CSV table of C-alpha atoms and ligand atoms in Angstrom, one decimal:
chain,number,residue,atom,x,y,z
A,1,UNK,CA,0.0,0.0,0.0
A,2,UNK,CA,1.2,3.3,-1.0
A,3,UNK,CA,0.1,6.3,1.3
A,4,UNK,CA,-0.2,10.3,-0.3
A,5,UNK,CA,1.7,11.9,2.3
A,6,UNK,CA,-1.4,14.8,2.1
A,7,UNK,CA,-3.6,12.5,4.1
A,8,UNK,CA,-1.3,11.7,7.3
A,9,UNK,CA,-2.9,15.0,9.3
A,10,UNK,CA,-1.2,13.8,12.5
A,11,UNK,CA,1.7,11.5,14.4
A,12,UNK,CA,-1.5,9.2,15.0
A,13,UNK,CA,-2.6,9.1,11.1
A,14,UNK,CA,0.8,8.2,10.5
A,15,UNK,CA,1.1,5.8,12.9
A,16,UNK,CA,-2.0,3.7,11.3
A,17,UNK,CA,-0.9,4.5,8.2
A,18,UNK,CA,2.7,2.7,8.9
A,19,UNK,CA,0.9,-0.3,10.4
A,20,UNK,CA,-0.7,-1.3,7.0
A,21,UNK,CA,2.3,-0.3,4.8
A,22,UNK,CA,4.8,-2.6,6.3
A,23,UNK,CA,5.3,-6.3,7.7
A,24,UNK,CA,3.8,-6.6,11.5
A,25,UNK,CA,7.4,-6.9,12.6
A,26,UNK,CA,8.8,-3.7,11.4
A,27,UNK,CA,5.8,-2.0,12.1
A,28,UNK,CA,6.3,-3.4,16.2
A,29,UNK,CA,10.1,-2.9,16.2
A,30,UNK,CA,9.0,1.1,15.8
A,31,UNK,CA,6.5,0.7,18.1
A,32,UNK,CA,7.1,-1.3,20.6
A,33,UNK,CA,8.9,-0.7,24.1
A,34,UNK,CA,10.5,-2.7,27.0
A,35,UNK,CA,8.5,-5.2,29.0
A,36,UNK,CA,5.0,-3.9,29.9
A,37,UNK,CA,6.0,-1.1,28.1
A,38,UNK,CA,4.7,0.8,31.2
A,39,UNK,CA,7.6,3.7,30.3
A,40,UNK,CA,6.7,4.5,26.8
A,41,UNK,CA,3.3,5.1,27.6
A,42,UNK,CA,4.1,7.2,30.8
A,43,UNK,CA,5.9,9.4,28.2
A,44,UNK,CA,2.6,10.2,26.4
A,45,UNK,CA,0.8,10.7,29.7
A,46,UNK,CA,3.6,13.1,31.3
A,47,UNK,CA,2.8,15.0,28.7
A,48,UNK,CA,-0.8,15.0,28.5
A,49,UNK,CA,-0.5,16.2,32.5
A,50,UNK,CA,1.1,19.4,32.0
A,51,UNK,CA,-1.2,22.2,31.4
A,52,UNK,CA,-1.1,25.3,29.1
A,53,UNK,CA,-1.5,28.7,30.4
A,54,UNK,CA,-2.5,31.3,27.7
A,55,UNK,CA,-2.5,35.2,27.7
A,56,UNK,CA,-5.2,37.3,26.1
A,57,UNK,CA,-5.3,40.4,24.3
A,58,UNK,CA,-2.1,39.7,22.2
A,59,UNK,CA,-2.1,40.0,18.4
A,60,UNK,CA,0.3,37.5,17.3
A,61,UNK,CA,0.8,37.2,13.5
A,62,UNK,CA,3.9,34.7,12.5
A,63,UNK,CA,5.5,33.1,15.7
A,64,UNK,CA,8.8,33.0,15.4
A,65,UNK,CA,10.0,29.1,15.8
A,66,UNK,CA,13.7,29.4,15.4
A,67,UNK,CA,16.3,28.7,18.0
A,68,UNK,CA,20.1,28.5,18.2
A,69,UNK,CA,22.1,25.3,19.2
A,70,UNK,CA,25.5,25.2,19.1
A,71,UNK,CA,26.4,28.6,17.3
A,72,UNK,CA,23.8,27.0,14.1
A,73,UNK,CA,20.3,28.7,13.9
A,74,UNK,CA,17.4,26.0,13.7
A,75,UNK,CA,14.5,26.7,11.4
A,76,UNK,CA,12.4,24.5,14.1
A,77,UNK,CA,13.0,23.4,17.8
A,78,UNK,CA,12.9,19.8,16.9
A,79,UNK,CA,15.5,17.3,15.6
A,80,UNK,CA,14.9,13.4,14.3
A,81,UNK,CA,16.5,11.3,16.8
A,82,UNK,CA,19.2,8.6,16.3
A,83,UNK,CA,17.1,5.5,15.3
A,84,UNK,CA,18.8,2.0,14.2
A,85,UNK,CA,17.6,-0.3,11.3
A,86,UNK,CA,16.0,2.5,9.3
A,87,UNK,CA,17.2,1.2,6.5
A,88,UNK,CA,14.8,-1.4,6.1
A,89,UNK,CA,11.9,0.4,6.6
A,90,UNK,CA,11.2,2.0,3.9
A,91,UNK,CA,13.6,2.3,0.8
A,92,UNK,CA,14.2,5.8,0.8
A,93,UNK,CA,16.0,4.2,4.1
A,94,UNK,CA,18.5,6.6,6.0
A,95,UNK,CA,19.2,9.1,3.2
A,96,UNK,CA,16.1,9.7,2.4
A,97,UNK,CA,15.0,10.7,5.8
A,98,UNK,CA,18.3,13.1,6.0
A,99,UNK,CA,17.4,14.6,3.1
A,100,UNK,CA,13.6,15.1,4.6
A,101,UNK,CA,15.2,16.6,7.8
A,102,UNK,CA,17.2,19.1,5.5
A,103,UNK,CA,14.5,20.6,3.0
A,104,UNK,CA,13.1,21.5,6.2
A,105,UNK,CA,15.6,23.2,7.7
A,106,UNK,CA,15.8,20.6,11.0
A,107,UNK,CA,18.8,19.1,12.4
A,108,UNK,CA,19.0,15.4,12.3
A,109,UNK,CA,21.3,12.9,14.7
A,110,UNK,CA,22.2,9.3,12.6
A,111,UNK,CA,23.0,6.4,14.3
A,112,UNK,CA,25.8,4.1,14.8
A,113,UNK,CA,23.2,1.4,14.1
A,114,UNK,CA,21.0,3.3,11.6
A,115,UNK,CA,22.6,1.0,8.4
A,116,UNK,CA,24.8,3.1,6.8
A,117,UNK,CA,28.1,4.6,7.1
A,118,UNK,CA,28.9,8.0,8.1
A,119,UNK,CA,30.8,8.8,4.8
A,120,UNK,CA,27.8,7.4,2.8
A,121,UNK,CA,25.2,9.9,4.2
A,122,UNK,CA,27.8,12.7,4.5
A,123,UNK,CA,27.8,12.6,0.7
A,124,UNK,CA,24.2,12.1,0.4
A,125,UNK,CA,23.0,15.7,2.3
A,126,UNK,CA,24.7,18.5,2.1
A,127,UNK,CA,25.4,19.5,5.7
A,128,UNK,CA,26.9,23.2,5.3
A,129,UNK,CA,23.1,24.4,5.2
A,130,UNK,CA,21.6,22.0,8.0
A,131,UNK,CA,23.6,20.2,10.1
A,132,UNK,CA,24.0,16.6,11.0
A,133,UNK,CA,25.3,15.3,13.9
A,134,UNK,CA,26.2,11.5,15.0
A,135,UNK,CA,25.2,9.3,17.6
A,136,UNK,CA,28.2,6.5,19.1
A,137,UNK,CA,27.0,3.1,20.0
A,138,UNK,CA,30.7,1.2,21.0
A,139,UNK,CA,30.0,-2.7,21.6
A,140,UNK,CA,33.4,-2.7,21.9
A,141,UNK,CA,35.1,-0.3,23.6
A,142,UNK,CA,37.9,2.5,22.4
A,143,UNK,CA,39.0,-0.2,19.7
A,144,UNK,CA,35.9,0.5,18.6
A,145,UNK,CA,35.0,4.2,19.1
A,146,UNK,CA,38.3,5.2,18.5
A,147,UNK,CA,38.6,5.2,14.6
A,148,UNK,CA,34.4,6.2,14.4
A,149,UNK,CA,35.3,9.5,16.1
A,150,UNK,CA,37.5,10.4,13.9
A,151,UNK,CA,35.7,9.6,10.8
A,152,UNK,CA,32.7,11.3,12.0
A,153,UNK,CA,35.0,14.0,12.5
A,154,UNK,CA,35.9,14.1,9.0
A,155,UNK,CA,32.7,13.8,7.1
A,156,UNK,CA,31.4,17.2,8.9
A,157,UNK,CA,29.2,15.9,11.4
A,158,UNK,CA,28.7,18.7,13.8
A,159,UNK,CA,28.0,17.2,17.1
A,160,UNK,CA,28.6,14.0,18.7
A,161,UNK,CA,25.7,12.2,20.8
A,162,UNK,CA,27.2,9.1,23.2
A,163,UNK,CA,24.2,6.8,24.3
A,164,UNK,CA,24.7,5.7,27.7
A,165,UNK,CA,21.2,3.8,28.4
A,166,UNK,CA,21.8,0.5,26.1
A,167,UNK,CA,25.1,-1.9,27.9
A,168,UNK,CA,22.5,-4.4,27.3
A,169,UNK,CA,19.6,-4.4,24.4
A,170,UNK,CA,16.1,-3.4,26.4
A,171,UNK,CA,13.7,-6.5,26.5
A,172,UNK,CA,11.7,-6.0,23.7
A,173,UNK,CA,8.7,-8.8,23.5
A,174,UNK,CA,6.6,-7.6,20.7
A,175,UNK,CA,10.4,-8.0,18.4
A,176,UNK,CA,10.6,-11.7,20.4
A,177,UNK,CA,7.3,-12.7,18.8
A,178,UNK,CA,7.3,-11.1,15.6
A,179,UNK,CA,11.2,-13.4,15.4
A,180,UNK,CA,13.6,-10.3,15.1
A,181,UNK,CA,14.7,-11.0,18.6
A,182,UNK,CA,18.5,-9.6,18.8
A,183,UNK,CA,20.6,-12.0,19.2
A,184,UNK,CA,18.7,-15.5,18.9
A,185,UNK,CA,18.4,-17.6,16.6
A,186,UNK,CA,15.6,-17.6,13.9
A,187,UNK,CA,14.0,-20.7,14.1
A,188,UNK,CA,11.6,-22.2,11.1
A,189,UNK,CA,8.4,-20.6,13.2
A,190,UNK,CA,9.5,-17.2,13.4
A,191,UNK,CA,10.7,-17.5,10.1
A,192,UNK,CA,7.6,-18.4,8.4
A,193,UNK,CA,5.8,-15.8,10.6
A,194,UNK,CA,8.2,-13.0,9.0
A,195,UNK,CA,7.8,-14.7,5.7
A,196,UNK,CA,3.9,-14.4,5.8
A,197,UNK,CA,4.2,-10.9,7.2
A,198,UNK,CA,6.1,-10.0,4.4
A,199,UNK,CA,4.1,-12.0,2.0
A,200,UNK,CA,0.9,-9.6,3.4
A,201,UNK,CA,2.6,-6.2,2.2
A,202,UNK,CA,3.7,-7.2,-1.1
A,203,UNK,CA,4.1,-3.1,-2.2
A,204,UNK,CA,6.7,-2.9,0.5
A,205,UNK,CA,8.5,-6.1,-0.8
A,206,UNK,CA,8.6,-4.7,-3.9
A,207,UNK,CA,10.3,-2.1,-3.3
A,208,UNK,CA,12.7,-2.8,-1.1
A,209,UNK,CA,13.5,-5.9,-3.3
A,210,UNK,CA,14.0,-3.3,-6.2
A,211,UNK,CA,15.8,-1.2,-4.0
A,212,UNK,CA,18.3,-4.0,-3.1
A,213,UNK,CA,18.8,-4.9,-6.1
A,214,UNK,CA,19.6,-1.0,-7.2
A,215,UNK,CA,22.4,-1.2,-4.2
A,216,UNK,CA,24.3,-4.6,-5.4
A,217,UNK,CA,25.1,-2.6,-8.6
A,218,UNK,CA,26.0,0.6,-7.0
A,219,UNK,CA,29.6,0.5,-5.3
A,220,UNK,CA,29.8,-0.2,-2.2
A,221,UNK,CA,29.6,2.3,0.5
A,222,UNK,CA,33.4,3.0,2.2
A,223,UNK,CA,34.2,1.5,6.4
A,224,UNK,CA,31.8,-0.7,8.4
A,225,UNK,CA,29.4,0.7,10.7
A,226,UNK,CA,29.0,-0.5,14.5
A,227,UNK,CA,27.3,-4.4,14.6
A,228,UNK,CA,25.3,-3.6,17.6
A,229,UNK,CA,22.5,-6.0,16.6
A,230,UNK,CA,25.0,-9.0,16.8
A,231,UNK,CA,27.1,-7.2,20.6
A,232,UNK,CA,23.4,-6.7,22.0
A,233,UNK,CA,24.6,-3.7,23.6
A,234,UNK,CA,26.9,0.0,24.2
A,235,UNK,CA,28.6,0.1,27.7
A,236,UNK,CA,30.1,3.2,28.4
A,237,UNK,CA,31.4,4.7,31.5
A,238,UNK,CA,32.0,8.4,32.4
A,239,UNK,CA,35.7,7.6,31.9
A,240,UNK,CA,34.9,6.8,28.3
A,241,UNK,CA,33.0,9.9,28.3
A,242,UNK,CA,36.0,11.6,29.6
A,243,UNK,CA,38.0,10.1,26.8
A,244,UNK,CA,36.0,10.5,24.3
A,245,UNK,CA,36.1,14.1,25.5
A,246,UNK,CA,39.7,14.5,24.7
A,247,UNK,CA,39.3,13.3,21.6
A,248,UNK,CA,36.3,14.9,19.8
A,249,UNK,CA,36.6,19.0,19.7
A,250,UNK,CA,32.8,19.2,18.8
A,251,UNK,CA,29.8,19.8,20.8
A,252,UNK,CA,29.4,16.6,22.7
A,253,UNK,CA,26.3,15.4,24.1
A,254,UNK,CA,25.2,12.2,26.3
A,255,UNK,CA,22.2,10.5,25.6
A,256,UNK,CA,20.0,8.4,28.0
A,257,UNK,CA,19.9,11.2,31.5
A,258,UNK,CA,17.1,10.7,34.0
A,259,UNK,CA,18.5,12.3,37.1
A,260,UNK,CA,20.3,15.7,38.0
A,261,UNK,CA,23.4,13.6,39.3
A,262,UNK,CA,23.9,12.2,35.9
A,263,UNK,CA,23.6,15.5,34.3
A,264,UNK,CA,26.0,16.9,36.6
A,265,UNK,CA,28.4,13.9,35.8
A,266,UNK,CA,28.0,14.8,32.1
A,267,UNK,CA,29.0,18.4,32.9
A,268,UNK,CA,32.4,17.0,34.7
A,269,UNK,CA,33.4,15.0,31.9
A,270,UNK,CA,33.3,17.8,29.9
A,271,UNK,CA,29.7,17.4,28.0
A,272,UNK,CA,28.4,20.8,26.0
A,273,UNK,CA,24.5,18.7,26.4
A,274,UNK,CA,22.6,16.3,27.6
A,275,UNK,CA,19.4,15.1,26.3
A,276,UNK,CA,17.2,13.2,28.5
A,277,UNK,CA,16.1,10.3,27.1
A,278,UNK,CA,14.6,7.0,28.2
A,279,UNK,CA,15.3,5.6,25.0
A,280,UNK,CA,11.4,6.0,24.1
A,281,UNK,CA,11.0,3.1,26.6
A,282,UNK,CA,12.6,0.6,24.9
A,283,UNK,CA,15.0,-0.3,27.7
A,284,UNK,CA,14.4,0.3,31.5
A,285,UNK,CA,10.5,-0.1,31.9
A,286,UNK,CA,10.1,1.7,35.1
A,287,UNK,CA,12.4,4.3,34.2
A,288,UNK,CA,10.6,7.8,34.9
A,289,UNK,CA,8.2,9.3,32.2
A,290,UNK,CA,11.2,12.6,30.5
A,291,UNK,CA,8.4,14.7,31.2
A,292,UNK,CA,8.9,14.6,35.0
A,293,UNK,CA,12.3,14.7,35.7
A,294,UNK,CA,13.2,17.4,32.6
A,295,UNK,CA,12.3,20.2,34.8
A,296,UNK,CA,14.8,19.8,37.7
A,297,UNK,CA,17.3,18.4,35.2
A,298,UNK,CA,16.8,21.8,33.1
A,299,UNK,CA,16.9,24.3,37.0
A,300,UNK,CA,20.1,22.5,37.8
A,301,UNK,CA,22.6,22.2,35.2
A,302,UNK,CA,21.7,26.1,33.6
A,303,UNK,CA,22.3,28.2,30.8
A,304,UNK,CA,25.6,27.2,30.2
A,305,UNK,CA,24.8,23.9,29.3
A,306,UNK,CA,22.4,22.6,26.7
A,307,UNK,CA,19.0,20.4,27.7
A,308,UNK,CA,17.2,18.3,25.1
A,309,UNK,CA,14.3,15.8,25.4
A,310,UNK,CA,12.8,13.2,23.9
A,311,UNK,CA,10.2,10.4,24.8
A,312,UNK,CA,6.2,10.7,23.8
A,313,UNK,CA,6.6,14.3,22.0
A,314,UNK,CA,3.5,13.7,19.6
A,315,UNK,CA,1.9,17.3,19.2
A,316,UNK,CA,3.3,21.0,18.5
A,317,UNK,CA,2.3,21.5,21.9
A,318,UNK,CA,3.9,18.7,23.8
A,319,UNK,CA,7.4,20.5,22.2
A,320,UNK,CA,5.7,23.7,23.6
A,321,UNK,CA,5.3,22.2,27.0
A,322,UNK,CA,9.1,20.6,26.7
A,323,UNK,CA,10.6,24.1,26.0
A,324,UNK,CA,8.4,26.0,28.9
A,325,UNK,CA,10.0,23.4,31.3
A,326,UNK,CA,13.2,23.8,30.0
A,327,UNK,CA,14.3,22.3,27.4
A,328,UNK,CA,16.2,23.6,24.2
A,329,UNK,CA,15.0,21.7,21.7
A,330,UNK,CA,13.1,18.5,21.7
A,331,UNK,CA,13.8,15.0,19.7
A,332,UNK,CA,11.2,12.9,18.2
A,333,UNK,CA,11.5,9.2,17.3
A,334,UNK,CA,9.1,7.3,16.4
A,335,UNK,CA,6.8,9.8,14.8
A,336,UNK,CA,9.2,10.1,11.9
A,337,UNK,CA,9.4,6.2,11.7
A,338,UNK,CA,5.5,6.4,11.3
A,339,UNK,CA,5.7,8.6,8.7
A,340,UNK,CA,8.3,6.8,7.1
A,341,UNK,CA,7.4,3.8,6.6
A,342,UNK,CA,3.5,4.6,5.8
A,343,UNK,CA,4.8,7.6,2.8
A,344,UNK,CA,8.7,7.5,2.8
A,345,UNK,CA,11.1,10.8,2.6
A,346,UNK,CA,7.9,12.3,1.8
A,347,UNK,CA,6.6,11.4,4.9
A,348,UNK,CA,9.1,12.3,7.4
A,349,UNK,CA,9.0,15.6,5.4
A,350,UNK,CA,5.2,15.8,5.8
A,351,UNK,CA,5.6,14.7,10.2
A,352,UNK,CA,8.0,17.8,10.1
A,353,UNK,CA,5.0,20.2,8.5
A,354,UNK,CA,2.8,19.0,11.2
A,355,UNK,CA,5.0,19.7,14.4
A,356,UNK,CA,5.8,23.5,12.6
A,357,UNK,CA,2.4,24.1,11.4
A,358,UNK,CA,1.1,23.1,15.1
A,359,UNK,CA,3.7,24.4,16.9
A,360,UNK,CA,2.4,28.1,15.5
A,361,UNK,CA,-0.9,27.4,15.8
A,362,UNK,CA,-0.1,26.6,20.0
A,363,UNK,CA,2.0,29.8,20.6
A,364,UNK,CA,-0.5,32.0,18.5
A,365,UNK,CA,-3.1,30.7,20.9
A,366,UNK,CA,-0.9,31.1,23.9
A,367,UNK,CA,-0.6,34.7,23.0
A,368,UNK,CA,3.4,33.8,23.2
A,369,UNK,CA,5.1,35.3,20.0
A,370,UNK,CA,8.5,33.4,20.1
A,371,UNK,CA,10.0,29.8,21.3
A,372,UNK,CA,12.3,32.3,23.1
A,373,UNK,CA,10.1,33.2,25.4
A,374,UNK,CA,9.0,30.1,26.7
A,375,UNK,CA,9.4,29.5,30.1
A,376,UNK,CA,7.4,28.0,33.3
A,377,UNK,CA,4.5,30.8,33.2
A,378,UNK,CA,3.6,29.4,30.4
A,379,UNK,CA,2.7,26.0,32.0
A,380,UNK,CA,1.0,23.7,35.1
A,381,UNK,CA,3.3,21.4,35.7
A,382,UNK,CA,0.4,20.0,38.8
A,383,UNK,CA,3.0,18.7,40.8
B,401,FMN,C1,12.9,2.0,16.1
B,401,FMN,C2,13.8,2.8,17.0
B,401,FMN,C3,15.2,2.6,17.0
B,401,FMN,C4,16.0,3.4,17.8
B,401,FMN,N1,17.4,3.3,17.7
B,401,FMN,C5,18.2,4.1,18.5
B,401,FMN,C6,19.6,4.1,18.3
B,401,FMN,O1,20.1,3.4,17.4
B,401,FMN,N2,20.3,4.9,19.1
B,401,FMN,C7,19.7,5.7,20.1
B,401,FMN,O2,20.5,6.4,20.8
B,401,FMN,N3,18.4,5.7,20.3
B,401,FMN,C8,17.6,4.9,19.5
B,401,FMN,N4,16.2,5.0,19.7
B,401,FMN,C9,15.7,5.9,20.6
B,401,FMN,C10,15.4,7.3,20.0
B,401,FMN,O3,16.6,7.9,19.7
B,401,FMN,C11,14.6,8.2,20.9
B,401,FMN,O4,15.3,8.3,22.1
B,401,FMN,C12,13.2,7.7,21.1
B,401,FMN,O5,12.6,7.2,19.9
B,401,FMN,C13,12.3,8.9,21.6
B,401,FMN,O6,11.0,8.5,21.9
B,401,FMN,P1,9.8,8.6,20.8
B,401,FMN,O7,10.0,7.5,19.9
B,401,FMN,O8,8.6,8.5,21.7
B,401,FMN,O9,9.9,9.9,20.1
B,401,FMN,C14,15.4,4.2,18.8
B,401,FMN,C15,14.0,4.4,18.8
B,401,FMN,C16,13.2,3.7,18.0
B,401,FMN,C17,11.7,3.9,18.0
């Protein structure tokens, strides 16, 4: 089935829309969280909890979305998180999400994991106008990290984003059914459940078959990227923080903080950001919902350092509620996936007109005329 990007009007849309486009299993792997998957839905909820405060009387015209990160203005406070396997979702894959992120001005993070190298995309989007930045998964160790830095480095990635909430792969159930469990073996049941999931979406296995194809004849792109799937996991410490530090002159950024200790850890080790992330809930169910730890995250590391968050951010006005509380920009995940697989580049371009289209519509309602100006007025945090 073949979506027109025109009728996803929402994260939801596309969400339904992805579930008949592709087989079951790549439509849970996006979907799907830890266990009882008690996290990723407290994500949703945290958000639905806060409340909006709105001013009257104010005459705003064209809100002004844009922020700065990292001396780079931002056309839109939100970024497409690091997300692995994209590559066979749809076959516009990687790149074509990238290039989606670009046309519209928003900053994009790949990952280690995401199925293609860092040279291959740096050629594919021209990151002088948008930047890119990368995100480290090391199954390894410095042996492995090492030599990644530095090609990162090279290919003009602007940031670098270390993932500290995955030494071991998150229990993911709905994957153990569907037979994509990381790590095991596929036995004959799970592979004829794939093979009939596949057989159900036959546009989708058209493609990508085409698009397979397409890639045997092309050259092949240059250094491996990081086998996560087959180490099952990324442990880092703050001493590998500390040396990876030393070795990257970028912005860098850790991934996966849920407390204000850790946040103040990353600041000793000589972090520019954190983004506090429970992995979307796909590893520690029972970790607490982003939305109710960002706040005194945000109040205690200051100014000087820079706050993302990620985790349930659905609507223009969950990003709203993220920035009042603190953050500088937000990261979504799975609603790019959605729109991904349902419509392709087109869809993840089409996601990224919803959040900016709502996004103005919330502060033109608040009576707010800037991003800039968000702050805790703006919000009931009821707690
Ligand atoms: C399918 C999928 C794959 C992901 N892969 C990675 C990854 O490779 N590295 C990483 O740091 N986070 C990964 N994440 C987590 C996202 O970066 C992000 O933290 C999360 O999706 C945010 O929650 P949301 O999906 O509710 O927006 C992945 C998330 C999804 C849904």
């Amino acid at each position: 089935m073949s979506i027109n990007p025109s009728r996803i009007a929402s994260v939801e849309d596309a969400r339904k829309f992805a579930a008949r486009s592709v087989p079951r299993a790549l439509f849970d792997y996006v979907d799907g969280g830890a266990d009882d998957e008690i996290t990723m839905t407290e994500n949703i909820t945290a958000f639905r909890r806060i409340g909006l405060i709105p001013r009257m009387g104010v005459r705003i015209t064209e809100p002004n979305l844009s922020i700065e990160l990292f001396g780079r203005t931002l056309t839109l406070p939100v970024i497409l998180a690091p997300c692995g396997l994209v590559n066979v979702m749809h076959p516009d894959g990687p790149k074509g999400v990238a290039q989606a992120a670009a046309s519209r001005g928003v900053a994009s993070v790949l990952s280690a994991v995401a199925g293609i190298s860092p040279e291959a995309m740096a050629n594919a989007v021209d990151t002088s106008s948008t930047p890119m930045w990368f995100q480290l998964y090391s199954p390894k160790g410095r042996s492995d990290w090492e030599g990644l830095v530095d090609r990162v480095a090279t290919s003009g990635y602007t940031a670098l984003v270390v993932t500290l909430d995955t030494p071991v792969l998150g229990n993911r159930e709905r994957d153990g059914r569907n037979g994509i469990l990381v790590g095991s073996q596929v036995g004959i049941r799970s592979a004829a459940t794939l093979a009939l999931q596949v057989a159900g979406r036959p546009t989708w296995a058209a493609r990508m078959a085409t698009a397979t194809l397409a890639a045997r004849r092309s050259p092949r792109p240059s250094g491996p990227t990081v086998g996560l799937v087959a180490a099952g996991g990324s442990p880092f410490t703050w001493k590998d923080i500390r040396e990876i530090r030393d070795r990257w002159t970028g912005p860098l950024l850790v991934k996966g903080v849920l407390s204000v200790a850790d946040a103040r850890s990353a600041i000793d080790s000589g972090c520019n950001g954190v983004i506090v992330s429970n992995h979307g809930g796909r590893q520690l169910d029972g970790a607490p919902a982003t939305m109710s730890v960002l706040p005194e995250i945000a109040e205690a590391v200051g100014s000087a350092t820079t706050v993302l968050v990620d985790g349930g951010v659905r609507r223009g006005s969950d990003v709203v509620k993220a920035l009042a509380a603190g953050a500088n920009a937000v990261l979504i995940g799975r609603p790019y996936l959605y729109g991904l697989e349902a419509a392709g580049a087109a869809g993840v371009a089409r996601i990224l007109d919803i959040f900016r289209r709502d996004i103005e519509r919330t502060l033109v309602l608040l009576g707010c005329p800037t991003v800039a100006n968000l702050d805790r007025q703006w919000i009931d945090l009821k707690n």
